[in-house]
Coordinates of C-alpha atoms in Angstrom, one line a residue:
Chain D
M222 CA -18.3 50.4 -35.0
E223 CA -15.0 52.0 -34.1
Y224 CA -12.4 49.3 -33.3
V225 CA -9.4 51.7 -33.2
S226 CA -9.8 54.9 -31.2
P227 CA -8.4 58.2 -32.5
E228 CA -5.7 57.8 -29.8
G229 CA -4.8 54.5 -31.3
L230 CA -6.0 52.1 -28.9
R231 CA -8.1 49.0 -29.4
L232 CA -11.4 48.0 -27.6
D233 CA -9.2 46.3 -24.9
G234 CA -6.7 49.1 -24.5
R235 CA -4.1 47.4 -26.7
R236 CA -2.0 49.2 -29.3
P237 CA -2.7 47.9 -32.9
M238 CA 0.5 45.8 -32.9
E239 CA 0.6 44.6 -29.3
M240 CA -0.2 41.2 -28.6
R241 CA -2.3 40.0 -25.6
Q242 CA -0.6 38.7 -22.6
I243 CA 0.5 35.0 -23.3
R244 CA 0.9 32.5 -20.5
A245 CA 2.2 28.7 -20.8
E246 CA 2.3 25.9 -18.3
I247 CA 3.7 22.5 -18.7
G248 CA 2.5 19.4 -17.0
A249 CA -1.2 20.2 -16.7
V250 CA -2.5 16.7 -17.2
A251 CA -0.9 13.9 -14.8
K252 CA -2.0 10.9 -16.7
A253 CA -1.1 12.1 -20.2
D254 CA 2.5 11.7 -21.9
G255 CA 2.5 15.4 -22.5
S256 CA 0.5 18.3 -21.6
A257 CA 0.2 21.9 -21.7
V258 CA -2.0 24.9 -20.8
F259 CA -1.6 27.8 -23.1
E260 CA -3.5 31.4 -22.6
M261 CA -3.7 34.5 -24.8
G262 CA -5.5 36.8 -22.7
N263 CA -8.7 35.6 -21.9
T264 CA -8.4 32.7 -24.5
K265 CA -7.4 29.6 -22.4
V266 CA -6.7 26.3 -24.1
I267 CA -5.4 22.7 -22.4
A268 CA -3.8 20.3 -24.6
A269 CA -2.8 16.8 -24.0
V270 CA -0.8 14.5 -26.0
Y271 CA -0.9 10.6 -25.7
G272 CA 1.5 8.4 -27.5
P273 CA 3.5 7.3 -29.6
R274 CA 1.6 4.1 -28.6
E275 CA 0.0 1.1 -30.3
V276 CA -2.5 1.7 -32.9
Q277 CA -6.1 1.2 -31.7
H278 CA -7.3 0.1 -35.1
R279 CA -5.1 -2.3 -36.7
S280 CA -6.2 -1.4 -40.3
Q281 CA -4.8 2.2 -39.8
Q282 CA -1.6 1.1 -38.8
M283 CA 1.3 2.3 -41.3
S284 CA 4.5 0.3 -41.3
D285 CA 6.6 3.5 -42.3
Q286 CA 5.4 6.2 -40.3
A287 CA 3.2 7.3 -37.2
L288 CA -0.7 8.0 -37.3
V289 CA -1.5 11.2 -36.1
R290 CA -4.9 12.0 -34.7
C291 CA -6.3 15.3 -33.0
E292 CA -9.6 16.2 -31.5
Y293 CA -10.6 19.7 -30.9
S294 CA -13.5 20.6 -28.4
M295 CA -14.9 23.3 -26.8
A296 CA -15.9 23.2 -23.1
N297 CA -19.7 23.7 -22.5
F298 CA -18.8 26.8 -20.2
S299 CA -16.0 28.2 -22.6
T300 CA -18.3 30.9 -24.4
G301 CA -20.8 33.4 -22.9
D302 CA -23.9 31.4 -23.3
R303 CA -23.5 27.8 -22.6
M304 CA -23.0 25.5 -25.6
R305 CA -25.3 22.5 -26.0
K306 CA -23.1 20.3 -28.1
P307 CA -19.4 21.0 -27.4
K308 CA -17.8 18.9 -30.1
G309 CA -18.8 17.2 -33.4
D310 CA -20.1 20.0 -35.2
R311 CA -18.6 21.2 -38.5
R312 CA -16.4 23.9 -36.8
S313 CA -14.5 21.7 -34.6
T314 CA -14.2 19.1 -37.2
E315 CA -12.6 21.3 -39.5
I316 CA -10.4 22.8 -36.7
S317 CA -9.4 19.4 -35.7
L318 CA -8.3 18.8 -39.2
V319 CA -6.3 21.9 -39.4
I320 CA -4.6 21.2 -36.2
R321 CA -3.9 17.7 -37.2
Q322 CA -2.2 18.7 -40.5
T323 CA -0.2 21.5 -38.9
M324 CA 1.2 19.2 -36.3
E325 CA 1.7 16.4 -38.6
A326 CA 3.8 18.5 -40.9
C327 CA 6.4 19.1 -38.1
I328 CA 6.3 15.7 -36.2
L329 CA 9.1 13.6 -37.5
T330 CA 6.5 10.6 -38.1
H331 CA 9.1 8.3 -39.9
L332 CA 10.9 7.7 -36.7
M333 CA 8.1 6.2 -34.8
P334 CA 6.4 3.7 -37.4
R335 CA 3.6 1.6 -36.4
S336 CA 2.3 3.9 -33.5
Q337 CA -0.1 6.6 -33.2
I338 CA 0.0 9.6 -31.6
D339 CA -3.2 11.4 -30.0
I340 CA -3.5 15.1 -29.5
F341 CA -6.5 16.4 -27.5
V342 CA -7.4 20.2 -27.3
Q343 CA -10.0 21.7 -25.3
V344 CA -10.7 25.4 -25.4
L345 CA -11.7 26.3 -21.8
Q346 CA -12.2 29.8 -22.3
A347 CA -12.8 31.3 -25.9
D348 CA -12.0 34.9 -26.5
G349 CA -11.3 34.8 -30.4
G350 CA -8.1 33.2 -31.7
T351 CA -8.8 29.8 -30.4
R352 CA -7.3 28.0 -33.2
S353 CA -4.0 29.6 -32.8
A354 CA -4.0 29.0 -28.9
C355 CA -4.7 25.3 -29.8
I356 CA -1.8 25.0 -32.2
N357 CA 0.5 26.8 -29.6
A358 CA -0.7 24.5 -26.8
A359 CA -0.5 21.3 -29.1
T360 CA 3.1 22.4 -29.8
L361 CA 3.9 22.5 -26.1
A362 CA 2.4 19.6 -25.4
L363 CA 4.2 17.3 -28.2
A364 CA 7.7 18.9 -27.0
D365 CA 6.8 17.8 -23.4
A366 CA 5.9 14.4 -24.5
G367 CA 9.4 14.1 -25.8
I368 CA 8.1 13.5 -29.6
P369 CA 10.7 14.4 -32.0
L370 CA 9.8 17.8 -34.0
R371 CA 11.1 19.4 -36.9
D372 CA 10.7 22.9 -35.6
L373 CA 8.4 24.5 -32.8
V374 CA 5.2 25.4 -35.0
T375 CA 3.7 28.5 -33.3
S376 CA 0.5 30.4 -34.6
C377 CA -1.1 34.0 -34.3
S378 CA -3.9 35.7 -36.2
A379 CA -3.9 39.3 -37.6
G380 CA -6.7 41.0 -39.0
Y381 CA -7.4 44.4 -40.8
L382 CA -10.0 46.9 -39.4
N383 CA -10.6 50.5 -39.6
S384 CA -8.0 50.5 -42.1
T385 CA -5.4 49.4 -39.6
P386 CA -3.6 46.1 -39.4
L387 CA -4.3 44.7 -35.9
L388 CA -2.4 41.6 -34.2
D389 CA -4.1 39.0 -32.3
L390 CA -7.9 39.5 -32.6
N391 CA -10.0 39.2 -29.9
Y392 CA -13.7 37.7 -30.0
V393 CA -15.3 41.4 -30.6
E394 CA -12.7 42.0 -33.4
D395 CA -12.9 38.5 -34.8
S396 CA -16.4 38.6 -35.2
A397 CA -16.5 42.1 -36.6
G398 CA -16.5 40.8 -40.3
G399 CA -13.5 42.1 -41.3
P400 CA -10.6 40.2 -43.2
D401 CA -8.3 38.3 -40.9
V402 CA -5.6 35.7 -41.4
T403 CA -4.3 32.8 -39.0
V404 CA -0.8 32.0 -39.7
G405 CA 1.2 28.8 -38.6
F406 CA 4.7 29.5 -38.5
L407 CA 8.0 27.4 -38.2
P408 CA 10.4 30.0 -36.9
K409 CA 13.8 28.3 -37.5
L410 CA 12.9 27.1 -41.1
D411 CA 11.2 30.5 -41.7
K412 CA 8.5 29.0 -43.3
V413 CA 4.6 29.3 -43.3
T414 CA 3.0 26.1 -42.8
L415 CA -0.5 27.1 -42.1
L416 CA -2.6 30.2 -43.9
Q417 CA -6.2 30.4 -43.0
V418 CA -7.9 33.5 -44.7
Q419 CA -11.2 34.9 -43.9
N420 CA -13.2 37.4 -45.8
L421 CA -11.1 38.1 -48.2
L422 CA -11.1 38.8 -51.8
N423 CA -7.3 38.4 -53.2
C424 CA -6.0 35.0 -53.2
V425 CA -3.7 35.5 -55.8
I426 CA -0.8 35.0 -53.5
L427 CA -1.6 31.5 -52.7
G428 CA 0.8 30.2 -55.2
R429 CA 3.5 31.1 -53.1
F430 CA 2.6 29.0 -50.2
S431 CA 1.3 25.4 -49.4
A432 CA -2.1 26.9 -48.4
L433 CA -5.4 25.8 -47.2
V434 CA -8.1 28.5 -47.6
V435 CA -11.5 28.3 -45.9
G436 CA -14.0 30.9 -45.4
K437 CA -16.1 33.4 -47.6
M438 CA -14.3 35.8 -49.6
D439 CA -16.3 39.1 -50.1
S440 CA -14.5 42.1 -48.2
K441 CA -11.7 43.5 -50.4
L442 CA -8.3 43.8 -49.2
P443 CA -5.5 45.2 -51.6
I444 CA -2.3 42.7 -51.9
D445 CA 0.1 44.9 -50.1
T446 CA -2.2 45.3 -47.2
F447 CA -2.6 41.8 -47.1
E448 CA 1.4 41.4 -47.2
N449 CA 1.4 43.6 -44.1
V450 CA -1.2 42.0 -42.0
M451 CA 0.1 38.7 -42.7
Q452 CA 3.9 39.7 -41.9
L453 CA 2.4 41.2 -38.7
A454 CA 1.0 37.8 -37.9
I455 CA 4.4 36.3 -38.7
E456 CA 5.8 38.6 -36.3
G457 CA 3.4 37.8 -33.6
C458 CA 4.4 33.8 -34.2
K459 CA 8.0 34.8 -33.7
A460 CA 7.3 36.4 -30.4
I461 CA 5.2 33.4 -29.2
A462 CA 7.9 31.1 -30.4
N463 CA 10.4 32.9 -28.1
Y464 CA 8.4 32.6 -25.4
I465 CA 7.5 28.9 -25.7
R466 CA 11.2 28.1 -26.3
E467 CA 12.0 29.8 -23.0
I468 CA 9.5 27.6 -21.0
L469 CA 10.5 24.7 -22.7
L470 CA 14.3 25.4 -21.8
E471 CA 13.3 26.1 -18.2
N472 CA 11.2 22.9 -17.8
T473 CA 14.1 20.9 -19.5
K474 CA 16.8 22.3 -17.1
Q475 CA 14.4 21.7 -14.2
L476 CA 13.8 18.0 -15.1
E477 CA 17.7 17.6 -15.6
Y478 CA 18.8 19.0 -12.2
R479 CA 15.9 17.5 -10.3
R480 CA 16.9 13.9 -11.5
G481 CA 20.5 14.5 -10.3
L482 CA 23.0 12.1 -11.3
Chain G
M30 CA 4.7 43.3 -25.9
G31 CA 2.4 41.9 -23.2
Q32 CA 5.1 39.9 -21.4
K33 CA 7.2 43.0 -20.4
R34 CA 4.8 43.9 -17.6
R35 CA 4.8 40.5 -16.4
P36 CA 7.8 39.8 -14.1
R37 CA 7.1 42.8 -11.9
K38 CA 3.6 41.5 -11.1
K39 CA 5.1 38.1 -10.6
I40 CA 7.7 39.4 -8.2
M41 CA 5.5 41.2 -6.3
E42 CA 3.4 38.4 -5.8
I43 CA 6.2 36.3 -4.3
F44 CA 7.5 38.9 -2.2
S45 CA 4.3 39.3 -0.8
Q46 CA 4.0 35.6 0.1
M47 CA 7.4 35.5 2.0
P48 CA 7.4 35.6 5.7
N49 CA 9.0 38.1 8.0
V50 CA 8.3 40.7 5.2
E51 CA 6.7 43.7 7.0
A52 CA 6.4 45.9 4.0
V53 CA 7.3 44.9 0.5
G54 CA 9.5 47.4 -0.4
R55 CA 10.3 49.4 -3.7
Y56 CA 10.7 47.2 -6.5
L57 CA 13.1 48.6 -9.3
A58 CA 12.9 45.8 -11.7
G59 CA 10.7 47.7 -14.1
K60 CA 13.5 50.0 -15.0
E61 CA 15.5 49.4 -17.8
G62 CA 18.8 47.4 -17.2
F63 CA 18.2 47.0 -13.4
R64 CA 18.7 43.5 -12.5
F65 CA 17.5 43.2 -9.1
G66 CA 14.5 43.3 -7.0
V67 CA 14.6 45.0 -3.5
F68 CA 12.3 44.2 -0.8
E69 CA 12.6 45.4 3.1
S70 CA 11.6 43.3 6.0
R71 CA 12.1 43.8 9.9
Q72 CA 15.7 42.5 9.6
G73 CA 16.9 45.0 7.0
F74 CA 16.4 44.8 3.3
L75 CA 17.6 42.3 0.6
L76 CA 18.4 42.4 -2.8
Y77 CA 17.1 39.8 -5.1
P78 CA 18.3 38.9 -8.6
Y79 CA 15.7 39.4 -11.0
S80 CA 16.1 35.9 -12.8
L81 CA 16.0 34.1 -9.6
A82 CA 12.9 35.6 -8.3
E83 CA 11.2 34.9 -11.7
R84 CA 12.4 31.0 -11.8
F85 CA 11.3 30.9 -8.1
H86 CA 7.5 31.4 -8.9
R87 CA 7.4 28.9 -12.0
H88 CA 8.5 26.0 -9.8
I89 CA 5.5 26.0 -7.9
E90 CA 3.4 26.6 -11.2
M91 CA 4.6 23.6 -13.0
R92 CA 4.7 20.3 -11.4
E93 CA 3.5 20.8 -8.1
I94 CA 0.0 21.2 -9.1
Q95 CA -1.5 18.5 -7.2
L96 CA 0.3 19.7 -4.0
S97 CA -1.1 22.1 -1.9
L98 CA 1.7 23.8 0.0
N99 CA 1.5 26.7 2.5
K100 CA 3.5 29.6 2.4
T101 CA 6.5 28.1 4.6
Q102 CA 6.4 24.8 2.8
K103 CA 6.7 26.7 -0.6
I104 CA 9.7 28.6 0.5
R105 CA 11.5 25.5 2.0
L106 CA 10.8 23.4 -1.1
H107 CA 12.1 26.4 -3.2
R108 CA 15.3 26.3 -1.1
A109 CA 15.7 22.6 -1.4
L110 CA 15.2 23.0 -5.1
E111 CA 17.6 25.7 -5.4
K112 CA 20.1 23.9 -3.6
L113 CA 19.7 20.9 -6.1
E114 CA 19.8 23.6 -9.0
F115 CA 23.2 24.9 -7.6
L116 CA 24.8 21.5 -7.3
S117 CA 24.2 20.2 -10.8
S118 CA 24.8 23.6 -12.4
K119 CA 28.6 23.0 -12.1
V120 CA 28.4 19.6 -13.7
N121 CA 26.9 20.3 -16.9
S122 CA 26.1 23.9 -17.5
D123 CA 24.3 25.0 -20.8
A124 CA 23.8 21.4 -22.1
S125 CA 20.1 21.6 -22.1
V126 CA 18.5 22.3 -25.5
T127 CA 15.1 22.7 -26.7
I128 CA 13.5 22.0 -30.1
A129 CA 15.2 23.8 -33.0
D130 CA 18.1 24.9 -30.8
S131 CA 21.4 24.7 -33.1
I132 CA 23.9 22.5 -31.3
P133 CA 27.5 23.5 -31.8
V134 CA 29.7 21.0 -33.1
N135 CA 33.0 20.9 -34.8
Y136 CA 32.6 19.5 -38.3
E137 CA 36.3 19.2 -38.8
D138 CA 36.6 16.4 -36.5
G139 CA 33.8 14.6 -38.2
V140 CA 30.5 14.0 -36.3
L141 CA 28.0 11.3 -36.2
K142 CA 24.5 12.5 -35.9
G143 CA 22.6 10.7 -33.2
H144 CA 19.1 10.6 -31.9
G145 CA 17.3 13.8 -31.4
T146 CA 19.4 15.7 -34.1
L147 CA 18.7 16.7 -37.2
E148 CA 20.9 18.6 -40.1
F149 CA 19.6 21.9 -41.2
N150 CA 21.4 24.4 -43.4
G151 CA 24.6 22.8 -42.7
E152 CA 24.0 23.0 -38.8
M153 CA 22.9 20.3 -36.4
V154 CA 19.5 21.0 -34.9
A155 CA 18.0 19.5 -31.9
T156 CA 14.5 17.7 -32.4
V157 CA 13.6 17.1 -28.8
C158 CA 14.1 18.9 -25.6
G159 CA 16.8 17.3 -23.4
V160 CA 20.4 17.3 -22.9
V161 CA 23.3 17.3 -25.4
E162 CA 25.5 14.0 -25.0
R163 CA 28.9 13.7 -26.8
V164 CA 30.7 10.4 -26.9
N165 CA 33.9 10.4 -29.0
K166 CA 32.5 11.6 -32.5
L167 CA 28.8 10.9 -31.8
V168 CA 26.6 13.4 -30.8
Y169 CA 23.1 13.0 -29.4
V170 CA 20.3 14.6 -27.5
R171 CA 19.3 12.6 -24.5
A172 CA 15.5 13.3 -24.2
L173 CA 13.9 13.6 -20.7
R174 CA 10.3 12.9 -20.3
A175 CA 9.9 10.4 -23.5
K176 CA 8.4 7.2 -24.0
Y177 CA 10.3 4.1 -22.8
K178 CA 13.3 3.1 -25.6
P179 CA 14.1 -0.4 -25.0
E180 CA 17.6 -1.8 -25.0
V181 CA 18.6 -5.4 -25.5
G182 CA 18.9 -6.9 -22.0
D183 CA 16.7 -4.4 -20.0
I184 CA 14.5 -5.7 -17.3
V185 CA 11.0 -4.7 -17.8
V186 CA 7.8 -5.0 -16.0
G187 CA 4.7 -5.1 -18.2
R188 CA 1.0 -6.0 -18.2
V189 CA -0.4 -8.5 -20.6
C190 CA -2.9 -6.9 -22.8
E191 CA -3.8 -9.7 -25.3
V192 CA -3.2 -13.6 -25.6
T193 CA -2.9 -14.5 -29.3
Q194 CA -1.4 -17.5 -31.0
K195 CA 1.9 -18.7 -29.5
R196 CA 2.3 -15.3 -27.9
W197 CA 1.2 -12.6 -25.1
R198 CA 1.3 -9.1 -26.1
L199 CA 2.6 -7.0 -23.2
D200 CA 1.8 -3.3 -22.4
I201 CA 5.5 -2.1 -21.4
N202 CA 5.0 1.8 -22.0
Y203 CA 6.7 1.8 -25.5
S204 CA 5.3 3.0 -28.6
Q205 CA 4.1 -0.7 -29.5
D206 CA 3.3 -3.6 -27.6
A207 CA 6.0 -5.9 -26.8
V208 CA 5.6 -9.7 -27.7
L209 CA 6.4 -12.6 -25.4
M210 CA 6.4 -15.7 -27.3
L211 CA 5.5 -19.1 -25.8
S212 CA 8.8 -20.6 -26.9
S213 CA 10.8 -17.8 -25.3
M214 CA 9.9 -18.8 -21.9
N215 CA 10.3 -21.6 -19.4
L216 CA 7.3 -23.7 -19.1
P217 CA 5.8 -24.5 -15.6
D218 CA 7.2 -27.9 -15.5
G219 CA 10.6 -26.8 -16.2
I220 CA 11.2 -29.3 -18.9
Q221 CA 13.0 -28.0 -22.2
R222 CA 10.7 -29.4 -24.9
R223 CA 8.8 -28.6 -28.1
R224 CA 5.7 -26.5 -27.3
T225 CA 2.7 -28.6 -28.3
A226 CA -0.6 -27.5 -29.2
L227 CA -2.0 -28.4 -25.9
D228 CA 0.6 -25.7 -24.4
E229 CA -1.0 -23.3 -26.7
L230 CA -4.3 -23.9 -25.3
N231 CA -3.1 -23.7 -21.8
M232 CA -1.5 -20.4 -22.4
R233 CA -4.1 -18.7 -20.2
S234 CA -3.2 -20.8 -17.2
I235 CA 0.3 -19.3 -17.2
F236 CA -0.4 -15.5 -17.9
K237 CA -3.7 -14.1 -18.7
E238 CA -5.0 -10.7 -19.5
D239 CA -4.1 -8.1 -17.0
D240 CA -1.5 -10.0 -15.3
V241 CA 1.8 -8.3 -14.2
I242 CA 4.8 -9.9 -15.7
C243 CA 8.5 -9.4 -15.3
A244 CA 10.6 -10.1 -18.4
E245 CA 13.9 -9.3 -20.3
V246 CA 14.1 -7.6 -23.6
R247 CA 15.3 -9.9 -26.2
G248 CA 15.5 -7.8 -29.4
F249 CA 13.6 -6.4 -32.4
Q250 CA 12.4 -8.8 -34.9
H251 CA 10.4 -8.3 -38.0
D252 CA 7.2 -8.0 -36.0
G253 CA 8.3 -5.7 -33.2
L254 CA 9.8 -6.0 -29.8
H255 CA 10.3 -9.5 -28.4
L256 CA 10.9 -10.4 -24.7
Q257 CA 12.1 -13.5 -23.0
A258 CA 11.3 -15.0 -19.6
R259 CA 14.0 -17.8 -19.5
S260 CA 14.7 -17.8 -15.7
Q261 CA 13.1 -18.6 -12.6
K262 CA 13.3 -14.9 -11.6
Y263 CA 11.1 -13.6 -14.3
G264 CA 7.4 -14.7 -14.6
K265 CA 4.1 -13.8 -13.0
L266 CA 4.1 -11.0 -10.2
E267 CA 1.4 -11.4 -7.5
R268 CA 0.4 -9.9 -4.3
G269 CA 1.7 -6.5 -4.7
Q270 CA 1.2 -3.0 -6.4
M271 CA 2.9 -2.1 -9.8
L272 CA 3.6 1.6 -9.9
T273 CA 4.2 3.9 -13.1
V274 CA 7.1 6.5 -12.9
P275 CA 8.7 8.4 -15.7
P276 CA 10.9 6.0 -17.2
Y277 CA 13.9 8.5 -17.2
L278 CA 13.8 8.2 -13.4
V279 CA 15.0 4.5 -13.4
K280 CA 18.6 4.2 -14.2
R281 CA 20.0 0.9 -15.8
R282 CA 22.0 -0.8 -13.3
K283 CA 23.5 -4.0 -12.6
Q284 CA 20.9 -5.0 -10.1
H285 CA 17.2 -4.5 -10.8
F286 CA 15.6 -7.0 -8.4
H287 CA 15.9 -6.3 -4.8
H288 CA 14.7 -8.2 -1.8
L289 CA 14.4 -6.1 1.1
E290 CA 14.7 -8.5 4.1
Q291 CA 13.6 -6.3 7.0
Y292 CA 10.4 -5.5 5.3
G293 CA 9.9 -9.1 3.6
V294 CA 9.3 -7.3 0.2
D295 CA 10.6 -7.7 -3.4
L296 CA 11.2 -4.6 -5.2
I297 CA 11.9 -4.6 -9.2
F298 CA 12.9 -1.6 -10.8
G299 CA 11.8 -2.2 -14.6
C300 CA 13.7 -0.1 -17.0
N301 CA 10.4 1.0 -18.7
G302 CA 9.1 3.1 -15.7
F303 CA 7.0 0.2 -14.2
I304 CA 8.0 -0.5 -10.6
W305 CA 6.7 -3.5 -8.9
V306 CA 6.2 -3.8 -5.1
G307 CA 5.4 -7.2 -3.8
E308 CA 5.5 -9.6 -1.1
H309 CA 8.8 -11.5 -1.1
V310 CA 8.1 -14.8 -2.9
E311 CA 10.9 -17.5 -2.1
A312 CA 12.0 -19.6 -4.8
R313 CA 9.5 -18.6 -7.4
D314 CA 9.9 -22.0 -9.4
D315 CA 8.0 -23.7 -6.5
M316 CA 5.3 -21.5 -6.8
V317 CA 4.9 -21.7 -10.7
E318 CA 5.3 -25.5 -10.6
D319 CA 2.3 -25.5 -8.0
Q320 CA 0.3 -24.0 -10.8
G321 CA 1.3 -26.7 -13.6
N322 CA 0.5 -29.6 -11.3
K323 CA -3.0 -28.3 -10.7
P324 CA -5.2 -29.3 -13.8
D325 CA -8.2 -27.4 -12.2
W326 CA -6.6 -24.1 -11.6
Q327 CA -8.9 -22.1 -13.7
N328 CA -11.8 -23.5 -11.9
V329 CA -10.2 -22.9 -8.4
K330 CA -9.9 -19.2 -9.7
S331 CA -13.2 -18.7 -11.2
N332 CA -15.1 -19.3 -8.0
I333 CA -12.8 -17.5 -5.8
N334 CA -15.5 -17.6 -3.0
Y335 CA -14.8 -21.1 -2.4
M336 CA -11.3 -21.2 -2.0
S337 CA -9.8 -24.2 0.1
L338 CA -8.0 -23.5 3.2
E339 CA -4.7 -24.4 1.8
E340 CA -5.3 -22.1 -0.9
Q341 CA -6.1 -19.3 1.4
E342 CA -3.0 -20.1 3.3
R343 CA -0.9 -19.7 0.1
T344 CA -2.1 -16.4 -0.7
Y345 CA -2.5 -14.8 2.5
T346 CA -0.3 -11.9 3.1
P347 CA 0.4 -10.8 6.7
I348 CA -0.9 -7.2 7.5
E349 CA 2.8 -5.9 8.4
T350 CA 3.8 -6.8 4.9
R351 CA 0.9 -5.2 3.2
Q352 CA 1.7 -1.8 5.2
N353 CA 5.5 -2.2 4.3
I354 CA 4.4 -2.6 0.5
C355 CA 2.2 0.6 0.8
R356 CA 4.8 2.3 2.5
I357 CA 7.6 1.8 0.0
A358 CA 5.3 2.2 -2.9
N359 CA 4.3 5.9 -1.4
G360 CA 8.0 6.4 -1.1
I361 CA 8.3 5.7 -4.7
R362 CA 5.4 8.1 -5.5
V363 CA 6.8 10.9 -3.7
L364 CA 10.3 10.5 -5.6
S365 CA 8.3 10.5 -8.7
I366 CA 6.3 13.5 -7.8
L367 CA 9.4 15.7 -7.3
G368 CA 11.2 14.2 -10.2
F369 CA 14.1 12.8 -8.3
N370 CA 16.0 9.9 -9.4
I371 CA 14.7 6.4 -8.2
T372 CA 17.3 4.1 -6.9
I373 CA 17.2 1.4 -4.1
E374 CA 19.2 3.8 -1.7
V375 CA 16.9 6.8 -2.2
V376 CA 13.7 4.7 -1.9
L377 CA 15.0 3.1 1.4
E378 CA 16.0 6.4 2.6
T379 CA 12.7 7.8 2.0
V380 CA 11.1 4.9 3.8
N381 CA 13.3 5.1 6.8
L382 CA 12.5 8.9 6.9
S383 CA 8.9 8.2 6.9
S384 CA 9.0 5.5 9.8
S385 CA 11.4 7.7 11.9
L386 CA 8.7 10.4 11.7
N387 CA 6.1 8.0 12.9
L388 CA 4.0 9.3 10.0
D389 CA 1.0 7.2 8.6
I390 CA 1.1 5.6 5.2
H391 CA -1.4 8.1 4.0
E392 CA 0.4 10.8 5.6
M393 CA 3.3 10.2 3.1
L394 CA 1.6 11.7 0.2
G395 CA 1.1 15.0 1.9
S396 CA 2.7 18.1 1.2
E397 CA 4.9 18.1 4.4
F398 CA 6.3 14.8 3.6
C399 CA 7.2 15.8 -0.1
V400 CA 9.1 19.0 1.4
L401 CA 11.1 17.0 3.9
V402 CA 12.1 14.5 1.2
A403 CA 13.3 17.4 -1.1
E404 CA 15.3 18.8 1.8
G405 CA 16.7 15.3 2.4
E406 CA 17.8 14.9 -1.2
A407 CA 19.4 18.2 -1.3
E408 CA 21.4 17.3 2.2
R409 CA 22.3 14.0 0.4
R410 CA 23.5 15.1 -2.9
S411 CA 25.6 18.0 -1.3
L412 CA 27.1 15.5 1.2
S413 CA 28.1 13.2 -1.7
K414 CA 29.5 16.0 -3.8
K415 CA 31.8 16.8 -0.8
K416 CA 33.1 13.3 -1.0

């Protein structure tokens, strides 16, 4: 199938290096300590953060740091055909774990000992790149909750189809079976915290990153192309970080001037 | 990428929502370097700063999700909020930071890193969204919208979540539950003495689960945050409502207990963002003593249907007082929705506004009143600025 037309346009009319339209909104859940909605094109995700609060199970309490928990789920209505079991399957358990590890790495947990932070993310519309959207939404929600973070972690995916590197894959491109990477990135520290590679043969590069790899490795990808694809994803992360920062600054200013003196 | 096309669409949306706009005129913001939008109305045409228009739209998007405003209300709310922004922008401009923004500091003077900051590659970086504060050498970021951070001496309102050995555990909107020891509160009989095992068994007759309590922060001990209630003004709160507002809206002041005589209502602003509005209680000690003298207190409570006449008398709240409680509570709710500072003056002003407009209590949570409160606040702040 042709994913990039001779004119250089993708199926949804984007250029290969173009991201989908992103939109973020803070304060979507009234009762949560922090919450956000994040959209990347037709992918729409809602995140809510509760905490830091008292640990529910005393045995899990840690006297030197906070416990971070994360739950990822997809709404029944998020996909084309209605889902029977929106959570608890292997895929959502894995994504919960990935999000938890990514967020835990950037939360300053040692500042909130003996407490727990709960992150709930739910996919409202799925059109590819749900895990990136979830990480972005979770970052926004954590920032809204006033939880101290090392850096704003953002995430974006990139793939390689029709011998072209493509940024921010949608569902059709994602399910084409080509190699793709999902990158979690800390823009200030200039570090990659998450790297998920799917359908890729070469994983020699792994030594360079504190990486986590899943997926089957069958399609071939030369190492320099991989570097390109990954660089593209990192660029996407940077663009998202700029947008998130803008939204947060706007929100902070608003809260401040509304409160007055 | 993607975002570039956004503003034009948004601003067009805003313009098309404006009243008196006969034709939405040419809009030139798409051109590079042009910073104004143009729209024509019956009266003429108007230039609109680009950034302003975009900010306009976001106002509505973010916090007023629960409010359904019509077009005129939206614009009035905008205007009021614009005014507030204008008023505060002169005081501290550019003090707001987000996560990972670097904070400019002068290292030669020597700086102390405070809360919400981190050293990274020789520069100071914020770890929370908030406002940079500088006190002599200390530089810290004051986070907005964060959990409550207790300070010794704070007056807090909390809810009992557990009764355990010699102590109550209270939810006070902090990252851990607070502890109120049996020994750090006055006993109902008012005598200073050692707490006996019997006292420990009777702890539930003083406070039980889900009771709302007012207390003072005593300090941090090895096992967490401790509270004390060593005065008659602290203790159980009854016959009223507890409201939850973001803690940053309640400022620490000299006076947190207020008795509003004209309404017959007590108002307690807990520093933790829990606000108590309840019927005024004269001389709390009498009431508490009452409980202590009754050995069968629990029995009375358990079969509530067979309350004695005097019991009913004691717990009766006149309808006017109840209405006043609701009115004040709704006033506070409106202020918290709008994100305005909650002080006794502003609350009273809001309540007076609602009664002068002859609004019903339930109408106070409607969008119209919200807009009116915002306008009133803008007016109030601009007046106090002039003085």
